[in-house]
Coordinates of C-alpha atoms in Angstrom, one line a residue:
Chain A
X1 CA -21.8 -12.0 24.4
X2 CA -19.1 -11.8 22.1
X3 CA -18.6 -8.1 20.4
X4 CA -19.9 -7.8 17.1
X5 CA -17.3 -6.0 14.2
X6 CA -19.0 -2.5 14.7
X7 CA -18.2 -2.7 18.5
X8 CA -14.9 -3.6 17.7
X9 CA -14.4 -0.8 15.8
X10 CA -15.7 1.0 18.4
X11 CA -13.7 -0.2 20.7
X12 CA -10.8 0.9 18.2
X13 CA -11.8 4.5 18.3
X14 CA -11.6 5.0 21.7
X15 CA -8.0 4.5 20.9
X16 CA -7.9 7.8 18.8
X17 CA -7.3 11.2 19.8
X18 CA -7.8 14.5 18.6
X19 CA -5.1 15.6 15.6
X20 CA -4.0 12.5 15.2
X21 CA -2.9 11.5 11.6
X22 CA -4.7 7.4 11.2
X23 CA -4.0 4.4 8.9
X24 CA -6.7 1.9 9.1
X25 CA -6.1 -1.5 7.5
X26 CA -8.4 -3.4 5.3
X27 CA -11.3 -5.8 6.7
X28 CA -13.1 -4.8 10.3
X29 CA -10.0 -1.6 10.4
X30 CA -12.1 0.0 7.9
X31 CA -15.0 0.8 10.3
X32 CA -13.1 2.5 12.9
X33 CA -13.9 5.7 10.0
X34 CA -17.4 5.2 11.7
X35 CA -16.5 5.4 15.5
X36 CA -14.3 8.7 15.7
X37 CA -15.4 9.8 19.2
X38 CA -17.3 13.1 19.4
X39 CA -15.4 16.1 19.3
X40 CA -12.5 14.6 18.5
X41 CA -10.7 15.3 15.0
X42 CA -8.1 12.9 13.1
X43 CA -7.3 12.8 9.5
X44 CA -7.2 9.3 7.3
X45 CA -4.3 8.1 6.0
X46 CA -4.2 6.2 2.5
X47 CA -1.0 4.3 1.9
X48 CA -1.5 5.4 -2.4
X49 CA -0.7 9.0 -1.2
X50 CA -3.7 10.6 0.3
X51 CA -3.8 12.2 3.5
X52 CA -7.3 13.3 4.7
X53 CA -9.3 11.0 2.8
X54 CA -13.2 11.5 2.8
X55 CA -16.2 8.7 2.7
X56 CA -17.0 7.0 -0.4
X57 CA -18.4 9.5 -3.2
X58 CA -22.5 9.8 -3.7
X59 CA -23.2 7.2 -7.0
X60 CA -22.6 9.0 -10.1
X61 CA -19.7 10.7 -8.3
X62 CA -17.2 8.0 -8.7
X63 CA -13.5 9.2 -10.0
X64 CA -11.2 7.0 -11.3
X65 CA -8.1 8.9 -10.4
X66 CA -9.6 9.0 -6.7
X67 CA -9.5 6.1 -4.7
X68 CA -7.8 4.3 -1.4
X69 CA -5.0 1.8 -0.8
X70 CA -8.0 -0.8 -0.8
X71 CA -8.8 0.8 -4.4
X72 CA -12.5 1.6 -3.2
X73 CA -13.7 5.1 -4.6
X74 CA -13.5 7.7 -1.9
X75 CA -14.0 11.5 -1.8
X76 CA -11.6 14.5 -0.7
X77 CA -12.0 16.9 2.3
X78 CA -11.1 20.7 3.4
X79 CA -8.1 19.3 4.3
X80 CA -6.9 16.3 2.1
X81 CA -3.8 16.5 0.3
X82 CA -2.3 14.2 -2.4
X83 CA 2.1 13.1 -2.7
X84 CA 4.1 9.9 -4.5
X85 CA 4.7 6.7 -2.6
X86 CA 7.9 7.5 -1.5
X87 CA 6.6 10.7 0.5
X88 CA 3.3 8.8 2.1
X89 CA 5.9 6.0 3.0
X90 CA 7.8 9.0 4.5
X91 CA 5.1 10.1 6.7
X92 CA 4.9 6.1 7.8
X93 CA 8.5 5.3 8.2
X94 CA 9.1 8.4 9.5
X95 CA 6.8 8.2 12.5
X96 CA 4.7 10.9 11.6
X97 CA 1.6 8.4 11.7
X98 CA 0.2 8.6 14.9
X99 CA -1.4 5.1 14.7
X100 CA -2.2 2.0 12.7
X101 CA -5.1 0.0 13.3
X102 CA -4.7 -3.6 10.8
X103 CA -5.8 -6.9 11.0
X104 CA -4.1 -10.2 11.6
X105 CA -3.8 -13.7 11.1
X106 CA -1.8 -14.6 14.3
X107 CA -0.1 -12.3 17.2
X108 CA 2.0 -14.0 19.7
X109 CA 3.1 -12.7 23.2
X110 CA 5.8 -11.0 22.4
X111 CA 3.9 -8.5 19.8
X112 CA 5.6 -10.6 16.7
X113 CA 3.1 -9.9 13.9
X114 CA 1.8 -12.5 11.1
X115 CA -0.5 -11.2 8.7
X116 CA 0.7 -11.8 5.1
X117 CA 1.8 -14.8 3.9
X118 CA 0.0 -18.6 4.5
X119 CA 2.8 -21.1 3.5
X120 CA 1.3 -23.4 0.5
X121 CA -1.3 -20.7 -0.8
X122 CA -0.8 -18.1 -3.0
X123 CA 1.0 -15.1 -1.7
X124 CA -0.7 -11.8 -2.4
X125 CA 2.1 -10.0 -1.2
X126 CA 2.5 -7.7 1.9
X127 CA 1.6 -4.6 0.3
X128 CA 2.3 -1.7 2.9
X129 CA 1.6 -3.3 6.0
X130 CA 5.4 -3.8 7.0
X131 CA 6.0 -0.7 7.0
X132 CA 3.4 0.4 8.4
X133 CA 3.8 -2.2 11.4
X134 CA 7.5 -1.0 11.7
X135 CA 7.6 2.6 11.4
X136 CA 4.2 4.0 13.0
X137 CA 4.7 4.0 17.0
X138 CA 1.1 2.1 18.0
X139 CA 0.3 -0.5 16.4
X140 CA -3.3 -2.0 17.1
X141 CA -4.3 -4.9 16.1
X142 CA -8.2 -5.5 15.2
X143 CA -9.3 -9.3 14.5
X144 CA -11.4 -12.2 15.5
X145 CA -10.3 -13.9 18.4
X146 CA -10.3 -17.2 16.9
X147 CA -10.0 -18.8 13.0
X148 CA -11.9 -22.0 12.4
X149 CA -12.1 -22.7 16.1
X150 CA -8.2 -22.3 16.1
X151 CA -6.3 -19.9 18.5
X152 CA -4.8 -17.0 17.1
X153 CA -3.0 -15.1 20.2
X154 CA 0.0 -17.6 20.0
X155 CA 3.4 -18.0 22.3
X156 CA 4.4 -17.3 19.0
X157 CA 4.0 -17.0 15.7
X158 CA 3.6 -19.8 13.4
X159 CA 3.4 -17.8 10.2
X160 CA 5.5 -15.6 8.2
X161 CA 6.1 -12.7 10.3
X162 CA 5.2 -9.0 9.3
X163 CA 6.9 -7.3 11.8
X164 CA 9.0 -8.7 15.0
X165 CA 7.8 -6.8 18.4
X166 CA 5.7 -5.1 17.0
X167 CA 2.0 -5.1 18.5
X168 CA 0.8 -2.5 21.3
X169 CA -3.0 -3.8 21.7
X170 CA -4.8 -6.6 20.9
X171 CA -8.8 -6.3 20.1
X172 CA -11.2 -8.8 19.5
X173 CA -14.7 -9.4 20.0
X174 CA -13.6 -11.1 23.3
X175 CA -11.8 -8.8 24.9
X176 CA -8.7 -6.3 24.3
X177 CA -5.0 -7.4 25.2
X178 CA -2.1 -4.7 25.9
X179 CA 1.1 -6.0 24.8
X180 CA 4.2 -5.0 27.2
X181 CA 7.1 -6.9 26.3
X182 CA 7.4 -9.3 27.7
X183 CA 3.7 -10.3 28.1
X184 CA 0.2 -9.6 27.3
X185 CA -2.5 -8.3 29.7
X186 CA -5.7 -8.8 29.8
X187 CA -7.5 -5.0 30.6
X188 CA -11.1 -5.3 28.5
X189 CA -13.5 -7.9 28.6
X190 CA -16.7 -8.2 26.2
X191 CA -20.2 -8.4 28.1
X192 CA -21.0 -12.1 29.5
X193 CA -17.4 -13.0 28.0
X194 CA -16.0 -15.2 30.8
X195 CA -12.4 -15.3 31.6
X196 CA -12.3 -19.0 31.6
X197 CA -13.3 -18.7 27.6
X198 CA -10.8 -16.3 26.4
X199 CA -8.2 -18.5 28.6
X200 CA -9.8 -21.5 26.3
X201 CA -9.6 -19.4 23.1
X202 CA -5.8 -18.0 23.7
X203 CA -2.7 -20.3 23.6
X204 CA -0.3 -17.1 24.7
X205 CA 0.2 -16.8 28.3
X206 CA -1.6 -13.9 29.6
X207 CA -2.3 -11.9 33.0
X208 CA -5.1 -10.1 34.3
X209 CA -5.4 -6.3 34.6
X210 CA -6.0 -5.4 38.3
X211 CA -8.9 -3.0 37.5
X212 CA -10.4 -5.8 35.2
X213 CA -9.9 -8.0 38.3
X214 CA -12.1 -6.5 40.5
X215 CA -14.9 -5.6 38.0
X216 CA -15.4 -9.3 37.0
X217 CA -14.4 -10.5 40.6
X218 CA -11.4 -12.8 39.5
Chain B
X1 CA 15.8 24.5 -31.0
X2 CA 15.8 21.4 -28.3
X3 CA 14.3 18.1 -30.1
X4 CA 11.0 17.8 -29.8
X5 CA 9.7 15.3 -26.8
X6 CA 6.4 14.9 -28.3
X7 CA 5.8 11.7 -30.1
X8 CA 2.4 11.1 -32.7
X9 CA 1.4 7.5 -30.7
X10 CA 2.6 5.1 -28.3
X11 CA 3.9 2.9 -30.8
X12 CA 6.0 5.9 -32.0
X13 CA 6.9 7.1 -28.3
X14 CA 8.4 3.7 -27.5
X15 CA 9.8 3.0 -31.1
X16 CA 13.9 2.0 -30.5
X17 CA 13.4 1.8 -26.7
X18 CA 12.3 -1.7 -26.2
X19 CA 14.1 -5.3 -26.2
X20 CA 13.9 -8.5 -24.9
X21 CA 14.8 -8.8 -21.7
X22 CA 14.8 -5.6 -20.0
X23 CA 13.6 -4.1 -17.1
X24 CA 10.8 -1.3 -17.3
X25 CA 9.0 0.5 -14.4
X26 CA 5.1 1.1 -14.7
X27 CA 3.5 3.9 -12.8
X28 CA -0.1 3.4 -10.9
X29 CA -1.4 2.1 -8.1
X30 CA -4.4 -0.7 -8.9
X31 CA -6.0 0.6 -12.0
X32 CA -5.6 4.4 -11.2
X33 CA -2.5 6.4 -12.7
X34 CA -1.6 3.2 -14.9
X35 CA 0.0 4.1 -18.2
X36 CA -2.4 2.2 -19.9
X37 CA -2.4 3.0 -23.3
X38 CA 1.8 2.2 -23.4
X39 CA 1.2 -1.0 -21.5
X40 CA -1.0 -2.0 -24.8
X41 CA 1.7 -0.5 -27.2
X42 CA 4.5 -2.6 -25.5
X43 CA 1.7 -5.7 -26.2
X44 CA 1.5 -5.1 -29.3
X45 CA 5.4 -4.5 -29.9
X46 CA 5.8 -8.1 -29.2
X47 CA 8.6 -7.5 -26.8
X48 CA 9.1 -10.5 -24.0
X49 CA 11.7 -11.8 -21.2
X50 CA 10.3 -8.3 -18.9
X51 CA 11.2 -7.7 -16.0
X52 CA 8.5 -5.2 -14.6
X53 CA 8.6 -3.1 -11.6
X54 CA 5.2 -2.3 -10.6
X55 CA 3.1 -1.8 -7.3
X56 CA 0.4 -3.7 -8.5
X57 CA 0.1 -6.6 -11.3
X58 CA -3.3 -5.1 -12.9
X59 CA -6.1 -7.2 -13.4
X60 CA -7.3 -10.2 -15.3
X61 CA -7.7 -7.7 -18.8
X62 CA -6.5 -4.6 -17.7
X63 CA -3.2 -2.6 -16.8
X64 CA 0.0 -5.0 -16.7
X65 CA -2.7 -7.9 -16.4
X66 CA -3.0 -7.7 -20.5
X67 CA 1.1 -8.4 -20.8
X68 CA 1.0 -11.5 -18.6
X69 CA -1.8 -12.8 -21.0
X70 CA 0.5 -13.1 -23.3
X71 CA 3.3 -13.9 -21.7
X72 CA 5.7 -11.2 -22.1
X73 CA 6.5 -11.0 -18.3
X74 CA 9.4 -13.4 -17.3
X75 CA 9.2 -11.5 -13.7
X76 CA 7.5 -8.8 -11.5
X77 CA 8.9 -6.4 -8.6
X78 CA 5.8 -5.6 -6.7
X79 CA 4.0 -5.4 -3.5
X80 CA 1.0 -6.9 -4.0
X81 CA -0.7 -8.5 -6.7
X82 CA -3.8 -9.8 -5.2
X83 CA -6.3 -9.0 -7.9
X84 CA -5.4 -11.0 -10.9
X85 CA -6.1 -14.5 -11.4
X86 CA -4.1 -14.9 -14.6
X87 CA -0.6 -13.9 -12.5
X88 CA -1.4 -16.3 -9.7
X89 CA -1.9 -19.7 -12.5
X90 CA 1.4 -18.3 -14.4
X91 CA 2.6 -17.9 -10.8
X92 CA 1.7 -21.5 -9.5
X93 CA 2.7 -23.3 -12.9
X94 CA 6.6 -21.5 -12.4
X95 CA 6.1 -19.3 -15.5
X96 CA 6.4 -16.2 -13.3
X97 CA 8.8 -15.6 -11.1
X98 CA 7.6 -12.9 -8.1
X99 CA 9.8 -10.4 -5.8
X100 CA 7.7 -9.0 -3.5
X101 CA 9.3 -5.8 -1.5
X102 CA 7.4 -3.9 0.8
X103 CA 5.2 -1.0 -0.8
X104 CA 7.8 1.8 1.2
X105 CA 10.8 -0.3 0.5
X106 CA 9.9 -0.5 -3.3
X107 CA 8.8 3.1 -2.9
X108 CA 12.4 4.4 -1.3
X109 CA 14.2 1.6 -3.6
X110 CA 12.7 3.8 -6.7
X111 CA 13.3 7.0 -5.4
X112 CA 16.9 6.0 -4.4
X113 CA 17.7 4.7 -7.8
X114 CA 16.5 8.1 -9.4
X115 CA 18.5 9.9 -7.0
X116 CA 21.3 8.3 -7.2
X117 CA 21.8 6.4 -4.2
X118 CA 22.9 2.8 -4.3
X119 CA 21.3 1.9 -1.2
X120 CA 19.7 2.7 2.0
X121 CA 18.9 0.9 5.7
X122 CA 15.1 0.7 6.9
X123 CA 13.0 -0.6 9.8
X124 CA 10.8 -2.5 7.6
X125 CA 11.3 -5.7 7.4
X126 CA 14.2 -6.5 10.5
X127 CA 13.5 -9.8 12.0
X128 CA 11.5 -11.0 8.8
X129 CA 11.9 -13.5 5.7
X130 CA 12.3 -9.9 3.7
X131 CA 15.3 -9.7 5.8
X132 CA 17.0 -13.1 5.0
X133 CA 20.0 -13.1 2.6
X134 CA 20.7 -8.7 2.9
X135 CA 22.8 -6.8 5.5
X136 CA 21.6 -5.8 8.8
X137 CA 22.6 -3.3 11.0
X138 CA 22.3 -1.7 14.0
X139 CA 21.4 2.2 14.6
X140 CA 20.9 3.8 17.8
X141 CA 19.7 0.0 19.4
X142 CA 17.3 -0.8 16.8
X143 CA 18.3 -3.3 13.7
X144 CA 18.0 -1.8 10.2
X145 CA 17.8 -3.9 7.0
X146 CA 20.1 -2.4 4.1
X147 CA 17.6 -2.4 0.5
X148 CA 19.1 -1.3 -2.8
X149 CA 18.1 1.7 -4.9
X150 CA 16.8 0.6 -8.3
X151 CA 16.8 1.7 -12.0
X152 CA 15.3 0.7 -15.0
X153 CA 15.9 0.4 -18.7
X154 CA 12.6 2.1 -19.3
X155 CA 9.8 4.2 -17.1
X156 CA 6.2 3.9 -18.2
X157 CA 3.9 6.3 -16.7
X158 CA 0.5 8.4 -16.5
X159 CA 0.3 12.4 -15.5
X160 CA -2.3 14.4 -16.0
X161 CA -1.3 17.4 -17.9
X162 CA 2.4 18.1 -19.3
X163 CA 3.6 20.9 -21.2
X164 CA 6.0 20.1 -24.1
X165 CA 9.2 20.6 -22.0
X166 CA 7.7 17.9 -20.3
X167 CA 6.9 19.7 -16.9
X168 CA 4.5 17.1 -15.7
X169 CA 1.5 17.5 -13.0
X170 CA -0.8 14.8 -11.7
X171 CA -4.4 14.3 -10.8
X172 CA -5.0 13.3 -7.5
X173 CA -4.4 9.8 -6.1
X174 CA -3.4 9.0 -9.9
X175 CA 0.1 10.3 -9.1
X176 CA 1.5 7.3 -6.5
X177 CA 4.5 5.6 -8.3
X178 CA 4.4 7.9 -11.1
X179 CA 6.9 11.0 -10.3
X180 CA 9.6 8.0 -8.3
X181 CA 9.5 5.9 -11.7
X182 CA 9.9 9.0 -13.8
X183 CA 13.5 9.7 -12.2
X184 CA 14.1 5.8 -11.9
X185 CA 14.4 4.9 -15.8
X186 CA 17.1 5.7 -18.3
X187 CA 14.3 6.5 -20.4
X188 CA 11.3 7.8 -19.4
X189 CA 7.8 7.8 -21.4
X190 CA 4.8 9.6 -20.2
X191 CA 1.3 9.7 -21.5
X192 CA -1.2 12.3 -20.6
X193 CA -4.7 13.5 -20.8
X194 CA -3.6 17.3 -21.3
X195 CA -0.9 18.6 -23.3
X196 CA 0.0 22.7 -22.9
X197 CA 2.8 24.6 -24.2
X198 CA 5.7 25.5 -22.4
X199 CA 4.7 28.3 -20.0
X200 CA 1.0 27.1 -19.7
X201 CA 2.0 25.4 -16.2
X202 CA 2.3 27.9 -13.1
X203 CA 6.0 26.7 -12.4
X204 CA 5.2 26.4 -9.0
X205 CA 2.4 24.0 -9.2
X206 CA 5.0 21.3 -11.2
X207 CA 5.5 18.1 -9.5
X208 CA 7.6 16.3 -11.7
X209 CA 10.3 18.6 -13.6
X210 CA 10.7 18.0 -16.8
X211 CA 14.8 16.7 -16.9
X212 CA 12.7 13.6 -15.9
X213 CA 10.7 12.8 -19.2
X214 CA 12.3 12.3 -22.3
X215 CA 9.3 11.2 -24.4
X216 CA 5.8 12.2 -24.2
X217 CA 2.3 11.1 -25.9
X218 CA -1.0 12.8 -26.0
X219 CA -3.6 9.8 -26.4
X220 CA -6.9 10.7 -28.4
X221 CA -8.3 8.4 -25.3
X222 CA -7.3 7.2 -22.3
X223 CA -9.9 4.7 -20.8
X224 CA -9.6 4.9 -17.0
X225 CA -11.2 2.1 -14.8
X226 CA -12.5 2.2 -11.7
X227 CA -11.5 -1.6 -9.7
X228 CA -13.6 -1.2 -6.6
X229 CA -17.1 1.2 -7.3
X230 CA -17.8 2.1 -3.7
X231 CA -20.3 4.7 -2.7
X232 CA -22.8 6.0 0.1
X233 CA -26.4 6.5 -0.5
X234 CA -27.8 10.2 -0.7
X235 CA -29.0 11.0 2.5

C-alpha cells in the first residue's frame, strides 16, 4: 500500500535533526511541520524573512504583516526573528540552511531538478526555489511518484531545470531514492509496494540497497 | 534647517518624480509590506511605459495588480507572480513583457545596486535557462553565474514607523524587499503607519537609516490585506 501524504511527511522528518535550521516547500513539504521527531528541535525557515516561524494563528488572530513565503497567516515563537530578502537569501545561499525539503515535477538520475516552468502554460515564476536547490547542502525531494500515470524519476529531465545536480533523496509514496551521482538507489520501500511496480513506475535506472535487498528478499 | 521629508499625501510625495517610462521598485512580499496607498497614487497620476521591480505582481484588485488594470505596466522584474489572473491575460495576449529572476538573485541584484556594486557571481541558477545569455564562471570547481546589481528611477515602499529624519523600522514579515529597495532607487518614497520625531526611535533598534528615504507620507489609512487567512482551531 502506497504511503499516504502524511506518511510521507513522515518519512521526511526522519530526515531532520536536532538544531537544524528547515525550509519546507509548498504542497505535501508543508506537513513535515507536523512530523518533527520527539525530542528533537529545528526552527522553520520562511523564504519572506522569517526564521522560527510558528503554526497558523487561532481565528481572530490573523496579522496582515505576519505571514509565510506561501502568504498563509502564521504566528511567531520564543525564538523567531524577522530580516530583508537579501539577508534570508543569505542564510540560503550561504549554506546556513541545514535542509530543504520541496516538491517536484520531474527528477532524473543524475539529481537535475525540474519543478518550475511547463513549456506552453503560464509560467508562475520560480520564486525562491533556485536558490534554495543551489545553495542549501541536502536537498530532498517530496512528491508523488507518478503524474497522470506518467513517470516522473526520469534519465533526465524533460522540463525546465531548477537546479543541475542537485537532489540528495527522493520520497514518494512508493518508496525513497538516495541520489549519489552518478545513480539513484533504491533504500525505502512503502508496505506491500512491490519492486516490480516502482521498476514500472520509474523510467531512471535505479539499484537496490543491500539492506532493502534482504528485507524484501530480492 | 534640512528640508523637510514629510509630504501632506501621496499625490504630493510623488509629485515631480514620475514619467513615462521609468523604472520604479515596489517593496512587499504578496500583499504584506506593499506600499499600497503610493501604488494607487501612481494610478491615479496617469503615468505609463513602467517598468516595475517587484517580488510579487499583487492580485487581481490589489497591490501592483490595480496598475496592470490599467495598463500602466509595459514590464515586470519579479519572481513570481502566480496570484493574478489579470497579469497572466496581459501576459498571454504580449502586452506584458515578464523577467523572472530568482527571489535571492533579485534580492542580491537590489541590494548590489544600493551598494554600489555592478555585479556579482552566484550558484543559483548554473546549468539553467536563467543562465543562458550571462557570464559563467568557475570558483573553487563549482560554476557561478555572474547577475547584475540594479537601480531604479524610483523606490516605493511600506515601514512601519519613521521618524522625520526618516529613520525607518519595520513590522515583522512586512519588511522583505522594503529596506534593499530603499537603497536601490535614486529616489526613495516611503509610507508609514507611525510617524515620530527625530529622537523618538532608540537608534539602535533602526533598520533602515534614514540617508535612504528622501520622501515620506503618513496615510490617514493604510488598508492591509491578508491573501491566504489560515488558522488552527482552539484546542
Amino acid at each position: 500500500m502506497a504511503w499516504t501524504r502524511d506518511q510521507m511527511a513522515a518519512r521526511a522528518g526522519k530526515e531532520l535533526q536536532d538544531g537544524f535550521y528547515v525550509n519546507l516547500g509548498i504542497g505535501i513539504p508543508t506537513l513535515v511541520a507536523n512530523h518533527v521527531p520527539p525530542g528533537i528541535s529545528v526552527q522553520f525557515h520562511s523564504e519572506n524573512g522569517m526564521l522560527g516561524m510558528g503554526p497558523f494563528p487561532f481565528e481572530g488572530e490573523e496579522d496582515p504583516d505576519l505571514i509565510n513565503a506561501g502568504k498563509q497567516t502564521v504566528t511567531v515563537l520564543p525564538t523567531t526573528s524577522f530580516f530583508d530578502s537579501a539577508t534570508s537569501f543569505a542564510m540560503i545561499r550561504g549554506g546556513h540552511i541545514q535542509i530543504s525539503i520541496l516538491g517536484a515535477l520531474q527528477v532524473a538520475e543524475n539529481g537535475d531538478l525540474a519543478n518550475w516552468a511547463i513549456p506552453g502554460k503560464m509560467v508562475k515564476g520560480m520564486g525562491g526555489a533556485m536558490d534554495l536547490v543551489a545553495g542549501v547542502p541536502r536537498v530532498v525531494v517530496l512528491m508523488e511518484h507518478t503524474a497522470g500515470g506518467k513517470a516522473k524519476i526520469l534519465k533526465k529531465c524533460a522540463l525546465p531545470l531548477t537546479g543541475a545536480g542537485v537532489v540528495n533523496l527522493v520520497i514518494t509514496d512508493l518508496g525513497v531514492f538516495e541520489v549519489a551521482r552518478p545513480g539513484l538507489t533504491l533504500i525505502d520501500i512503502a508496505p506491500e509496494v512491490t519492486l516490480d511496480e516502482i521498476k514500472s513506475k520509474t523510467e531512471a535506472d535505479f539499484k537496490v540497497a543491500p539492506e532493502l535487498q534482504q528485507r524484501i528478499g530480492a | 534647517m534640512a528640508v523637510s521629508k514629510i509630504y501632506p499625501s501621496a499625490e504630493k510625495a510623488l509629485a515631480g518624480l514620475l514619467r513615462d517610462g521609468m523604472t520604479i521598485m515596489s517593496g512587499g512580499f504578496g500583499l504584506c509590506g506593499i506600499p499600497s496607498v503610493l501604488i494607487e497614487a501612481i494610478r491615479a497620476s496617469g503615468v505609463k511605459d513602467l517598468t516595475v521591480v517587484s517580488n510579487n505582481a499583487g492580485i487581481d484588485d490589489a497591490g501592483l495588480g490595480i496598475l496592470l488594470q490599467t495598463r500602466q505596466i509595459k514590464k515586470m522584474i519579479s519572481s513570481y507572480v502566480g496570484e493574478n489572473a489579470t497579469f497572466a491575460k496581459q501576459y498571454l495576449a504580449g502586452e506584458l513583457e515578464i523577467e523572472f529572476n530568482p527571489q535571492g538573485t533579485l534580492a542580491e541584484r537590489i541590494r548590489a545596486g544600493g551598494a554600489g556594486v555592478p555585479a556579482f557571481f552566484t550558484r543559483t541558477g548554473a546549468g539553467t535557462d536563467v543562465a543562458k545569455g550571462k557570464e559563467e564562471r568557475e570558483f573553487d570547481g563549482k560554476m557561478y553565474v555572474m547577475e547584475r546589481g540594479l537601480r531604479a528611477d524610483l523606490s516605493i515602499i511600506h515601514a512601519w514607523k519613521a521618524d522625520t529624519e526618516g529613520n525607518l523600522v519595520y513590522r515583522m514579515s512586512a519588511r522583505n524587499f522594503n529596506p534593499i529597495m530603499a537603497m536601490a532607487g535614486a529616489t526613495t518614497v516611503v509610507q508609514v503607519e507611525e510617524l515620530v520625531e527625530a529622537g523618538q526611535i532608540d537608534p539602535d533598534h533602526i533598520v533602515t537609516p534614514g540617508i535612504f528615504v528622501q520622501r515620506i507620507v503618513h496615510p490617514e489609512k493604510i488598508d492591509k490585506r491578508i491573501e491566504q487567512r489560515t488558522t488552527r482551531p482552539r484546542a
